[in-house]
Coordinates of C-alpha atoms and ligand atoms in Angstrom, one line a residue:
Chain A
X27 CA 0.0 0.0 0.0
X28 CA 1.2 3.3 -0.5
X29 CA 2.6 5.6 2.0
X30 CA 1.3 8.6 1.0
X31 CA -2.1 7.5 0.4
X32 CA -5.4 8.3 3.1
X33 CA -7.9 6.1 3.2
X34 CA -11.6 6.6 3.6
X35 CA -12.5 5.2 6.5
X36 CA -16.3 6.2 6.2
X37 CA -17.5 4.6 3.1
X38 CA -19.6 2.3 4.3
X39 CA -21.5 4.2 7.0
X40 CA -21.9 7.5 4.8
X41 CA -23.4 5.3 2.1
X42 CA -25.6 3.2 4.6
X43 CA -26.6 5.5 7.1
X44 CA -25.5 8.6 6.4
X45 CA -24.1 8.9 9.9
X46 CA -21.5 7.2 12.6
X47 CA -21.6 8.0 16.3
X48 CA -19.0 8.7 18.5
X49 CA -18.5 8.3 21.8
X50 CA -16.8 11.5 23.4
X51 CA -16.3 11.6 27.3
X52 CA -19.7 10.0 27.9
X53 CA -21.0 12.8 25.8
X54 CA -22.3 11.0 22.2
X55 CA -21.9 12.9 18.5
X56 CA -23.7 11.8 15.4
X57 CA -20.7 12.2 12.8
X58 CA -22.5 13.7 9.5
X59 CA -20.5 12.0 6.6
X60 CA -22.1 13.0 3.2
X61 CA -21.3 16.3 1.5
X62 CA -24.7 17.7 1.2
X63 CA -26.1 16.8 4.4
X64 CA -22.6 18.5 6.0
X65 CA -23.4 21.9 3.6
X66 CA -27.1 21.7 4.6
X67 CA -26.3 21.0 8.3
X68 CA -23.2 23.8 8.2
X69 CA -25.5 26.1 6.8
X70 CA -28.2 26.2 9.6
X71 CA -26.4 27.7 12.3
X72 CA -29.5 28.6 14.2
X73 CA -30.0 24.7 14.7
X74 CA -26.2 23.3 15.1
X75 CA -25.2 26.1 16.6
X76 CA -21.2 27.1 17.4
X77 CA -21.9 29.8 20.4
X78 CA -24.0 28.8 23.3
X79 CA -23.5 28.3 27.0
X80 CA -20.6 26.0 27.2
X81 CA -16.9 26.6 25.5
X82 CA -15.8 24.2 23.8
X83 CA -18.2 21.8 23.5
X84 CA -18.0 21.6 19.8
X85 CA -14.5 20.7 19.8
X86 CA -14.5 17.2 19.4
X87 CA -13.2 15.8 21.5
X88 CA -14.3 18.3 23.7
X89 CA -12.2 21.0 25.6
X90 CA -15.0 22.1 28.1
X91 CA -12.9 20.3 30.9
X92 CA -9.7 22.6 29.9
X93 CA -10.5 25.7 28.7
X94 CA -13.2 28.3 29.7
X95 CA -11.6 31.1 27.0
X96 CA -14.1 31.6 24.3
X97 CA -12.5 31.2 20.6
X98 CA -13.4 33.7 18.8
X99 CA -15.1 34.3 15.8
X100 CA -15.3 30.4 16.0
X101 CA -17.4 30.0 19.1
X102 CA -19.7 33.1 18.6
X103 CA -23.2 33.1 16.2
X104 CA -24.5 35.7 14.1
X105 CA -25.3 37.8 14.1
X106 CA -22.2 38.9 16.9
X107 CA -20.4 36.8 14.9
X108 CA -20.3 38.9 11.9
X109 CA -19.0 42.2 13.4
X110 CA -15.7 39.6 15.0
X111 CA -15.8 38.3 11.3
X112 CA -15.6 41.8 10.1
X113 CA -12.8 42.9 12.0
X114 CA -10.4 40.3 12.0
X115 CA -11.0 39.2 7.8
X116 CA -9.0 41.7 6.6
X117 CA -6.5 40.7 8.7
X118 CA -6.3 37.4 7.8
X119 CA -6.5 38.4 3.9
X120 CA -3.0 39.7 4.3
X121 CA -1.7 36.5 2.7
X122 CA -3.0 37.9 -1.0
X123 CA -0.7 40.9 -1.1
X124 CA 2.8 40.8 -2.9
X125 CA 4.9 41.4 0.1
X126 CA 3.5 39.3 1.9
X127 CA 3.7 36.5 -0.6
X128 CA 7.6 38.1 -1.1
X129 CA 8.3 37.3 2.5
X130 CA 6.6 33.8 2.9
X131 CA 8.8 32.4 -0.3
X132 CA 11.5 33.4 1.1
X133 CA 11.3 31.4 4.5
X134 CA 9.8 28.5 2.4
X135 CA 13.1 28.8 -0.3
X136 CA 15.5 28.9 2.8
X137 CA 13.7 25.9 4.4
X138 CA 14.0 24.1 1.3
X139 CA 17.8 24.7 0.9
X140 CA 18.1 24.0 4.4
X141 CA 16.7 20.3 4.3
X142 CA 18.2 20.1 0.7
X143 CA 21.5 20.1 2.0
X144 CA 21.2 17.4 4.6
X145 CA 21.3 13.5 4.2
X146 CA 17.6 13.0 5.9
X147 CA 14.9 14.9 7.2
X148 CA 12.2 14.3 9.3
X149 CA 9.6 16.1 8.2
X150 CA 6.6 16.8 10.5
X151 CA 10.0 18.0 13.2
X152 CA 12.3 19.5 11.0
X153 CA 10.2 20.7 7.7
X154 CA 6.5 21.0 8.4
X155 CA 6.7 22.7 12.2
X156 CA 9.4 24.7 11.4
X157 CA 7.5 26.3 8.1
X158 CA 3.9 27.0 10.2
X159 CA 5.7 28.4 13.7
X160 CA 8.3 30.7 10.5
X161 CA 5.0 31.5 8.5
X162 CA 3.1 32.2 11.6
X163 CA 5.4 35.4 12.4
X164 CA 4.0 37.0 8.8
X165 CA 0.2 36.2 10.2
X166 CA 0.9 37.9 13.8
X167 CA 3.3 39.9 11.9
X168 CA 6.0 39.7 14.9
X169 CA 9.6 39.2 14.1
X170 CA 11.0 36.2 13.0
X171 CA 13.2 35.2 15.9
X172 CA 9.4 34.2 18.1
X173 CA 9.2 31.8 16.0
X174 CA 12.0 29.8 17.8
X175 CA 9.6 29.6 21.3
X176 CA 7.0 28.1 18.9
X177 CA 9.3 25.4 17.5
X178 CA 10.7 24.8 20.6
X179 CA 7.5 24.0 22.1
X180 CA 7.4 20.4 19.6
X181 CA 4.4 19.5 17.5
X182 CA 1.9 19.1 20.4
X183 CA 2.0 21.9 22.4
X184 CA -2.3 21.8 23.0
X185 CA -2.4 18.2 23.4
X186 CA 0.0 15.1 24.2
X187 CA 1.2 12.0 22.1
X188 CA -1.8 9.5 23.8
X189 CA -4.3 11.8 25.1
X190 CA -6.0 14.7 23.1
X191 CA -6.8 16.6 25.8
X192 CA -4.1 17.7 28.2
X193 CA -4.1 21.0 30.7
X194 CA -1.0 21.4 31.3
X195 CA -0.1 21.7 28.1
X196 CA -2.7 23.8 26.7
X197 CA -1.8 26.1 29.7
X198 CA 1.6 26.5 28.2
X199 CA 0.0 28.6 25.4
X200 CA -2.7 30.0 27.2
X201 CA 0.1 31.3 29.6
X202 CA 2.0 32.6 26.7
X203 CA -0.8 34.8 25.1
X204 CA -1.5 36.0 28.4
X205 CA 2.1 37.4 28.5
X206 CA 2.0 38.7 25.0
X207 CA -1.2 40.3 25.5
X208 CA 0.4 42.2 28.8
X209 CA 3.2 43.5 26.7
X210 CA 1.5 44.5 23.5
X211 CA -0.8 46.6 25.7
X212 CA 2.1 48.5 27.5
X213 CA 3.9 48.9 24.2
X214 CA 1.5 49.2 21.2
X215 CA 3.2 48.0 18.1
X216 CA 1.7 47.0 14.6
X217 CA 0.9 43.0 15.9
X218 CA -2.0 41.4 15.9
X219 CA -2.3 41.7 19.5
X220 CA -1.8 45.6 19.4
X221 CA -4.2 45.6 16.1
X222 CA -7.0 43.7 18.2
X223 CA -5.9 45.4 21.4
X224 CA -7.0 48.8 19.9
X225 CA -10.3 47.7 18.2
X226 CA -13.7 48.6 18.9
X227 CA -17.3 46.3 17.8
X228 CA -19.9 48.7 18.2
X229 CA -17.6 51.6 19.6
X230 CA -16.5 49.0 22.8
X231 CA -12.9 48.2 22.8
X232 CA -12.6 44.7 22.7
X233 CA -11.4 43.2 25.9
X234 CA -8.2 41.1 26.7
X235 CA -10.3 38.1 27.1
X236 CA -11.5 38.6 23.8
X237 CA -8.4 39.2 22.5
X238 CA -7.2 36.3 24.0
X239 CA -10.0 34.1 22.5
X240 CA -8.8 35.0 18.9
X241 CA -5.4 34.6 19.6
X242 CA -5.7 31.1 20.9
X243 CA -7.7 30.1 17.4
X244 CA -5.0 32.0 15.4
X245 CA -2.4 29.1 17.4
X246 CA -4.5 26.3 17.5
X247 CA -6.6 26.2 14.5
X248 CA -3.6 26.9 12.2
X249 CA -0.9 24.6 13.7
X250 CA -1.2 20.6 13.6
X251 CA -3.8 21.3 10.1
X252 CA -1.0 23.0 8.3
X253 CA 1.4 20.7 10.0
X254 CA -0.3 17.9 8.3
X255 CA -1.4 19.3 5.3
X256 CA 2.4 19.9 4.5
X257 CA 3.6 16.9 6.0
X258 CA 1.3 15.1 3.7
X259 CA 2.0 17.3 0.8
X260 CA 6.2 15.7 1.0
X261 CA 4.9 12.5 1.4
X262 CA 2.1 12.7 -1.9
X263 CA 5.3 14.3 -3.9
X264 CA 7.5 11.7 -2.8
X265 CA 5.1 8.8 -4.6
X266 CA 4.3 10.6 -7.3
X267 CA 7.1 12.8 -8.9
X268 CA 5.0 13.1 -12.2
X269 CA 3.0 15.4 -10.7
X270 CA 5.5 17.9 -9.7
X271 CA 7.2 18.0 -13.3
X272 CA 3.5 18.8 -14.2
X273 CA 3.6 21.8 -11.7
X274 CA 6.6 22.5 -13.2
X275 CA 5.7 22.5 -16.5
X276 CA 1.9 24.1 -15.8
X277 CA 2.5 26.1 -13.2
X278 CA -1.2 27.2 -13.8
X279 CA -2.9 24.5 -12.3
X280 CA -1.3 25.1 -9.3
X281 CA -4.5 26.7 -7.3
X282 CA -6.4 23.5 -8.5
X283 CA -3.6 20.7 -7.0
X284 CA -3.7 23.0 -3.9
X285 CA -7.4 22.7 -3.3
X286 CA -7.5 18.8 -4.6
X287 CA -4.7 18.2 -1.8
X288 CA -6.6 19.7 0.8
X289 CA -9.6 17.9 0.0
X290 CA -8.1 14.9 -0.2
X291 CA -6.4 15.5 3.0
X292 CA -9.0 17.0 4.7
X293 CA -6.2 18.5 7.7
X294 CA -9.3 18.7 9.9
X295 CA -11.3 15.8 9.8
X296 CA -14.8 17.3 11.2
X297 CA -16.1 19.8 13.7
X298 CA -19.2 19.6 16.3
X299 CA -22.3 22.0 16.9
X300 CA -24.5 21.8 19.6
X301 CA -28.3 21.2 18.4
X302 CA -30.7 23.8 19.8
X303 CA -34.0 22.1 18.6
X304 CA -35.5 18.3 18.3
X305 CA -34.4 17.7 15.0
X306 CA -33.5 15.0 12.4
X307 CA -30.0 14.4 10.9
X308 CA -29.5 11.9 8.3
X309 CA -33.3 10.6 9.2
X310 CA -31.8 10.0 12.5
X311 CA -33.9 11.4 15.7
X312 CA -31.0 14.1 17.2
X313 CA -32.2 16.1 20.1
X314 CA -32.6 19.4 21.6
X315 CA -28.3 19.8 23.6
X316 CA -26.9 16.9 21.9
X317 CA -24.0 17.2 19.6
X318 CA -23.2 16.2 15.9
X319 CA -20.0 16.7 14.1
X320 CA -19.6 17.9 10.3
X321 CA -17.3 15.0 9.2
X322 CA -15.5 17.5 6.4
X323 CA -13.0 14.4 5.5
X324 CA -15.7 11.9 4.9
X325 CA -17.5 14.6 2.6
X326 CA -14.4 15.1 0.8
X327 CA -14.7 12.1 -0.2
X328 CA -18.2 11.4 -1.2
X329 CA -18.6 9.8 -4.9
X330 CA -21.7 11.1 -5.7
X331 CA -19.8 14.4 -5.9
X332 CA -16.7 13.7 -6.6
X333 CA -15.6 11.6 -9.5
X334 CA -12.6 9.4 -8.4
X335 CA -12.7 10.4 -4.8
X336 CA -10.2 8.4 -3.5
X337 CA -7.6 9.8 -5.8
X338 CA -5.4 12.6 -6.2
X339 CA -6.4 14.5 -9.6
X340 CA -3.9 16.9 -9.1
X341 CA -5.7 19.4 -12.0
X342 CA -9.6 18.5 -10.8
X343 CA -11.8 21.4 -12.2
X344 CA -14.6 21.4 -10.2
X345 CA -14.0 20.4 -6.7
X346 CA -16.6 21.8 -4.3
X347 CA -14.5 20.5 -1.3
X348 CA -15.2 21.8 2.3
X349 CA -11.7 21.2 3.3
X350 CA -12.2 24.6 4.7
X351 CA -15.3 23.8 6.2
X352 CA -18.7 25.4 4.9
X353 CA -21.2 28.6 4.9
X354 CA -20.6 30.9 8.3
X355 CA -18.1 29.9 10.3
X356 CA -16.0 28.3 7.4
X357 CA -11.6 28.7 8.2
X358 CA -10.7 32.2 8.8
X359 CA -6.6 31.3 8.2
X360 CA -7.8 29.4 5.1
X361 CA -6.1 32.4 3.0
X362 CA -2.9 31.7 4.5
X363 CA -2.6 28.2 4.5
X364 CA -3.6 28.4 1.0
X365 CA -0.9 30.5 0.3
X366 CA 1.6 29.0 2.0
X367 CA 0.7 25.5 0.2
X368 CA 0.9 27.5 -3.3
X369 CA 4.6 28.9 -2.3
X370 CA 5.7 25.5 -1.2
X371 CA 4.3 23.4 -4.4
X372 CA 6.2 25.9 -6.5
X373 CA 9.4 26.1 -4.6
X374 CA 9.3 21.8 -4.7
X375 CA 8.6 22.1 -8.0
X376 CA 11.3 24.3 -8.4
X377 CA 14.0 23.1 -6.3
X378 CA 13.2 19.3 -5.9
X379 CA 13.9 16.4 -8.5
X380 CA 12.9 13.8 -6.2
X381 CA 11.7 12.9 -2.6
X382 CA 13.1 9.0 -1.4
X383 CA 10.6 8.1 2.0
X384 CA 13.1 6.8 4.9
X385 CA 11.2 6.1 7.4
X386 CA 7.2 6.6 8.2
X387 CA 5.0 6.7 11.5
X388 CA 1.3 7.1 10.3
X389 CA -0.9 9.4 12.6
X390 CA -4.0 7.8 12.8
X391 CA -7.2 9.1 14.4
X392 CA -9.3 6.7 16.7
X393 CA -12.6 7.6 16.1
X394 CA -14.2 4.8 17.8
X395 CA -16.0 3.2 14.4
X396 CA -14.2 4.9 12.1
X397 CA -9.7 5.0 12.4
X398 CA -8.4 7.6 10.3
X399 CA -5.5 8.2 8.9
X400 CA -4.9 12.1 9.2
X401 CA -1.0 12.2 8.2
X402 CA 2.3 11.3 9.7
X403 CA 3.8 11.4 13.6
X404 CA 6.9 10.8 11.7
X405 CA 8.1 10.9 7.6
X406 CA 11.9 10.3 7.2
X407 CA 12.7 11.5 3.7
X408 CA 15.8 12.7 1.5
X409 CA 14.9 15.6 -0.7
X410 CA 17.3 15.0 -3.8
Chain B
X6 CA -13.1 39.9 -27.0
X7 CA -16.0 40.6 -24.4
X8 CA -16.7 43.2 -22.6
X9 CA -18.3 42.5 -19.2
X10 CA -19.9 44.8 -16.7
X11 CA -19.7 44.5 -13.4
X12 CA -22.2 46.2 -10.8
X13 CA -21.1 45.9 -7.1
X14 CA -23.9 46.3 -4.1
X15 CA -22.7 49.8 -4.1
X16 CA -23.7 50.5 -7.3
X17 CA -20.2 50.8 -8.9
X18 CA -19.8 50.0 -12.3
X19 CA -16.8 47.8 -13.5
X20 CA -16.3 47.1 -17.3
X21 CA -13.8 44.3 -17.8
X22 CA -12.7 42.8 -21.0
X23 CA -10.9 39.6 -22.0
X24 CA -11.2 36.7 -24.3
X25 CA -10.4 33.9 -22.4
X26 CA -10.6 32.2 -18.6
X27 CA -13.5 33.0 -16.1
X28 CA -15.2 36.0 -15.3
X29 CA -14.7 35.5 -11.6
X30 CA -10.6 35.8 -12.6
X31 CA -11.3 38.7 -14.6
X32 CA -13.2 40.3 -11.4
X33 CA -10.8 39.4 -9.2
X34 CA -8.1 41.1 -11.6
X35 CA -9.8 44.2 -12.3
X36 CA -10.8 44.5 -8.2
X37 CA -14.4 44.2 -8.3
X38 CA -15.9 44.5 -5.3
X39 CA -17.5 41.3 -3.5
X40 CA -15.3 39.1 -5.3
X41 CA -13.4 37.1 -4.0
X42 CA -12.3 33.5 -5.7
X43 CA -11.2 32.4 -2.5
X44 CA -10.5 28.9 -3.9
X45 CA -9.2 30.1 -7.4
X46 CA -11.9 28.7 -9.0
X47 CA -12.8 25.5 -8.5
X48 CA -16.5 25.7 -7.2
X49 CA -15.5 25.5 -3.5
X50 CA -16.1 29.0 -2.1
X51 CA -19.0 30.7 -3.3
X52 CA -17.2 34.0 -2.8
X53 CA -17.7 34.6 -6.5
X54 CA -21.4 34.6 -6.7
X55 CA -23.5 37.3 -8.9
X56 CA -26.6 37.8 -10.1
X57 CA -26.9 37.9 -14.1
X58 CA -28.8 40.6 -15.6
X59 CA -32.1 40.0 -16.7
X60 CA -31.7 39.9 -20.6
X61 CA -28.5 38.1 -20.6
X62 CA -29.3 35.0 -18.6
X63 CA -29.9 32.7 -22.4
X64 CA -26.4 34.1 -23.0
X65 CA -24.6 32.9 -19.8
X66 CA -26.8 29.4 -19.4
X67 CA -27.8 27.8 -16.6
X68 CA -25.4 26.6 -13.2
X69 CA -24.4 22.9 -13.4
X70 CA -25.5 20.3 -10.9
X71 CA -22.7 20.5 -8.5
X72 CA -22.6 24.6 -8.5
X73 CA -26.7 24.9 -8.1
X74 CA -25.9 22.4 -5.1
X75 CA -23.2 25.3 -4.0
X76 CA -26.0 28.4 -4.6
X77 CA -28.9 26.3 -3.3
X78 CA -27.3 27.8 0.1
X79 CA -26.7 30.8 -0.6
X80 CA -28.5 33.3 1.4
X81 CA -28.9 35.5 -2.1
X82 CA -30.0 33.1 -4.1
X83 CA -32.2 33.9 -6.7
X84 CA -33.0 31.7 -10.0
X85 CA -30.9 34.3 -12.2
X86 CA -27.7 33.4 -9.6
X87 CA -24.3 31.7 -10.9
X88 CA -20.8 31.7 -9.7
X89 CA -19.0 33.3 -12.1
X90 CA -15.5 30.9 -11.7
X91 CA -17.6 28.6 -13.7
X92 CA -18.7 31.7 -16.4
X93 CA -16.3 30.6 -19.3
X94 CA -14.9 34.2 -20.6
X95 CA -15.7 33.8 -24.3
X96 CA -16.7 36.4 -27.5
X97 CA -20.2 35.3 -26.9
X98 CA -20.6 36.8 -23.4
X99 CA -20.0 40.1 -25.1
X100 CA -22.3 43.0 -23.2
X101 CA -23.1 40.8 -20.4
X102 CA -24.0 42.5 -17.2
X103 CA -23.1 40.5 -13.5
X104 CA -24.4 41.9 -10.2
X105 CA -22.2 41.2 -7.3
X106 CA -24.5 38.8 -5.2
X107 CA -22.5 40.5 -1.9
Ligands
FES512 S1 -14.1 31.2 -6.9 FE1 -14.6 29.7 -5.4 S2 -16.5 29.0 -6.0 FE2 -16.0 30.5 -7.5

C-alpha cells in the first residue's frame, strides 16, 4: 500500500446510514459523513449552533474540561459573529498581497535549501513545524526570531502524544498569550495583539479576554492542520514525482492541485455543533443539547460528488470540497494556508527532482467506528 | 473579446474585457468589489457569486449540478444566480451585465 495515500474510512457508513456515532467523554456525537447533508447541516447555524452556553463543547473531542476562554469568531453566532468576522478578515487576507507572498517564499526557499542540503529529514519536526511556527510570524506579523519559542514547544503543544486533551499543556499557550497580551498593551506595536488590542465592535474596545480568544484560534486552528497538510503534501510528492514535473511545466494548475490536496487530506477531519432544537440528521432522531460533528474528511470524499474520490487529480476542475469547512463559520486562516501550500508546491517544483521516503509513522485518528489516517507522527525523507 | 460589466452592491460599475478564462478571474483582476475567488476557481467558495442581468441570462446558461448544489445555500439566491469561476470568458458573453451577489 502506498505511504502517502489516506484512506476513507467512512465509506460504508456515509453510504448506509449517512451517519456514525462517537462516543466522546460519555457525551455522544452523530458524525454527519455525506457532502450535502454536512453543507445543509453547516449552513443552519440557528440549529447546530457554534456559540451557546458552554466553551468548547463543539470541539470534538471536547475541551469544556480545559478551557473556559471563548475562541473567537469560531465560538460566537451571528449575528455577533459577523461584526468579529468583520474585523479580523481583513486581517487574515493579508496572505493575497505581494509582500507578503515576497516574504513567505523566502522562508519556504531557505527551508528548502536547508533540508536540501542534509542527508535525511524528518519532516513533521524539521520541515513542516518549522514552516507553520516561521509562516506564523507573517500572520501575527512579529519578528522572526518568536518563531524559535513556537518550534521549541514540539508539534503538540495543546495536546499530548496518547491523550487529546491535556491541561498542562494547553496552559503553556494560554500562559503565553496572556504574557503577550500584557506586553502588546504596555507597548502598542503594529501585531496582531496591538491591532486587536486597539479595536472597537460597536464603539467597545474589545477586551483582553476577547483578545485572547482570537489569539488562541489563530495558534491552534492553524498549527497541527498545516502541519499535516504539509507533511502530507512531501509525502504525496515523494510517490508521485509526475505530478511535480506537471507543476513544473503548468505552473497554472497550481491553485487546483492545492485545493485537490486539501480535500483529499482533509487537515481537519470534522467539527461539532450543539443542536438547539428536536431535529433529524441523516433521518436519524437528534435532540434538543446533543452534539453532531460535520465530518469534512468523509465529505471530501463522497462519490456522488466527486468523481474518483479516492484519488489525487492533481488538475480537478470542479471540486466543491469543504476542506475549509462550509457557509458561516467556514476557516478564517484558510487564506494563509492556502498561500503557504501554493509557495511550497512551487518552490518543490522548483528546487526538488525527487523525494526518497526513509522512514514513516502514520498518525491515525481513533474515532471509535471509524480509524483515520490524518497524516504522519513521523516521515523520514531525502529531498534529492 | 467581451466586454463584461460589473455592478457591485454599491452600485459601482466595473467594465472588464478579456477573451479567455473566467469571469470571476477577470473580477478578481480588475478589483471588483464582492469578489473574492477564495478557492481560485474551482466551485468550493461561493465568494464569487453574482446575479446575471435579466436579458443576458440565455447568453450565460444555466449553473451545473454541482454549482446549483453550491447556490442552493446561498442566502442571495435567486434563479438568475451563478458563480461566475464557472462563467467561461468567451466572445459570446459580449455585453453581459453581472451583479455582485454580496
Ligand atoms: S471562486 Fe470559489 S466558487 Fe467560484
Amino acid at each position: 500500500m502506498s505511504k502517502s495515500a489516506l484512506p476513507d474510512p467512512f465509506q460504508d457508513a456515509r453510504n448506509t446510514k449517512g451517519f456514525g456515532t462517537v462516543n466522546d467523554q460519555d457525551d455522544p456525537v452523530t458524525m454527519v459523513l455525506g457532502l450535502k447533508d454536512v453543507r445543509k447541516c453547516a449552513h443552519n447555524w440557528k440549529t447546530f449552533q457554534s456559540g451557546g452556553e458552554e466553551v468548547g463543547r463543539i470541539v470534538v473531542p471536547s475541551e469544556q474540561a480545559i478551557r473556559d476562554t471563548r475562541q473567537i469568531p469560531f465560538e460566537v453566532d451571528p449575528p455577533q459573529h459577523g461584526d468579529y468576522r468583520a474585523l479580523v478578515e481583513p486581517w487574515f487576507k493579508r496572505p493575497l498581497e505581494d509582500e507578503y507572498k515576497a516574504r513567505l517564499a523566502t522562508i519556504i526557499d531557505e527551508l528548502l535549501d536547508e533540508v536540501l542540503a542534509m542527508d535525511s529529514v524528518e519532516v513533521v519536526e524539521e520541515f513542516s513545524l518549522k514552516l507553520q511556527s516561521r509562516a506564523l510570524t507573517l500572520l501575527l506579523n512579529i519578528p522572526y526570531q518568536e518563531a524559535e519559542v513556537w518550534i521549541g514547544w514540539g508539534t503538540h503543544v495543546f495536546r499530548s502524544d496518547d491523550t487529546a486533551l491535556d491541561a498542562g499543556k494547553a496552559n503553556i499557550l494560554y500562559d503565553y498569550i496572556d504574557q503577550q497580551i500584557e506586553k502588546a498593551s504596555n507597548q502598542p506595536g503594529d501585531d496582531l495583539y496591538s491591532v486587536l488590542l486597539a479595536s472597537e465592535i460597536n464603539g467597545k474596545k474589545l477586551t483582553k479576554e476577547e483578545v485572547k480568544g482570537v489569539m488562541i484560534l489563530t495558534f491552534a486552528g492553524g498549527r497541527d492542520t498545516v502541519i499535516n497538510a504539509v507533511t502530507n503534501t512531501i509525502a504525496y510528492f515523494a510517490e508521485h514525482p509526475q505530478s511535480l514535473a506537471r507543476i513544473k511545466a503548468e505552473p497554472e494548475i497550481t491553485g487546483k492541485a492545492v485545493e485537490e490536496l486539501v480535500r483529499y487530506f482533509s487537515p481537519l477531519t470534522h467539527m461539532g455543533r450543539v443542536v438547539t432544537e428536536d431535529t433529524q440528521v441523516c433521518e436519524h432522531a437528534q435532540k434538543a443539547q446533543s452534539r453532531i460533528s460535520l465530518c469534512w474528511a468523509s465529505a471530501n470524499r463522497d462519490e456522488r460528488v466527486f468523481e474518483n474520490a479516492n484519488e489525487v487529480v492533481i488538475d480537478r476542475k470542479i471540486n466543491p470540497h469543504v476542506a475549509f469547512g462550509f457557509a458561516t463559520h467556514n476557516c478564517l486562516g484558510a487564506t494563509h494556508a492556502r498561500q503557504i501550500l501554493h509557495i511550497l508546491l512551487t518552490a518543490l517544483a522548483d528546487k526538488v527532482t525527487a523525494i526518497e521516503i526513509l522512514d514513516h509513522t502514520d498518525n491515525i485518528e481513533d474515532w471509535d467506528e471509524f480509524k483515520r489516517k490524518v497524516g504522519f507522527d513521523a516521515l523520514t525523507v531525502k529531498f534529492n | 473579446m467581451a466586454k463584461i460589466t460589473f455592478i457591485t452592491t454599491d452600485n459601482e460599475h466595473i467594465v472588464v474585457e478579456g477573451e479567455s478564462g473566467s469571469a470571476m478571474e477577470l473580477a478578481v483582476q480588475n478589483g471588483v468589489q464582492g469578489i473574492d475567488g477564495d478557492c481560485g476557481g474551482v466551485c468550493s467558495c461561493a465568494t464569487c457569486h453574482v446575479h446575471v442581468a435579466e436579458g443576458d441570462v440565455a447568453k450565460v446558461g444555466p449553473a451545473s449540478e454541482i454549482e446549483q448544489d453550491m447556490l442552493e445555500l446561498d442566502d442571495n439566491v435567486t434563479e438568475r444566480s451563478r458563480l461566475c469561476c464557472q462563467i467561461d470568458v468567451s466572445d459570446e458573453l459580449d455585453g453581459i451585465v453581472l451583479h455582485v451577489a454580496g
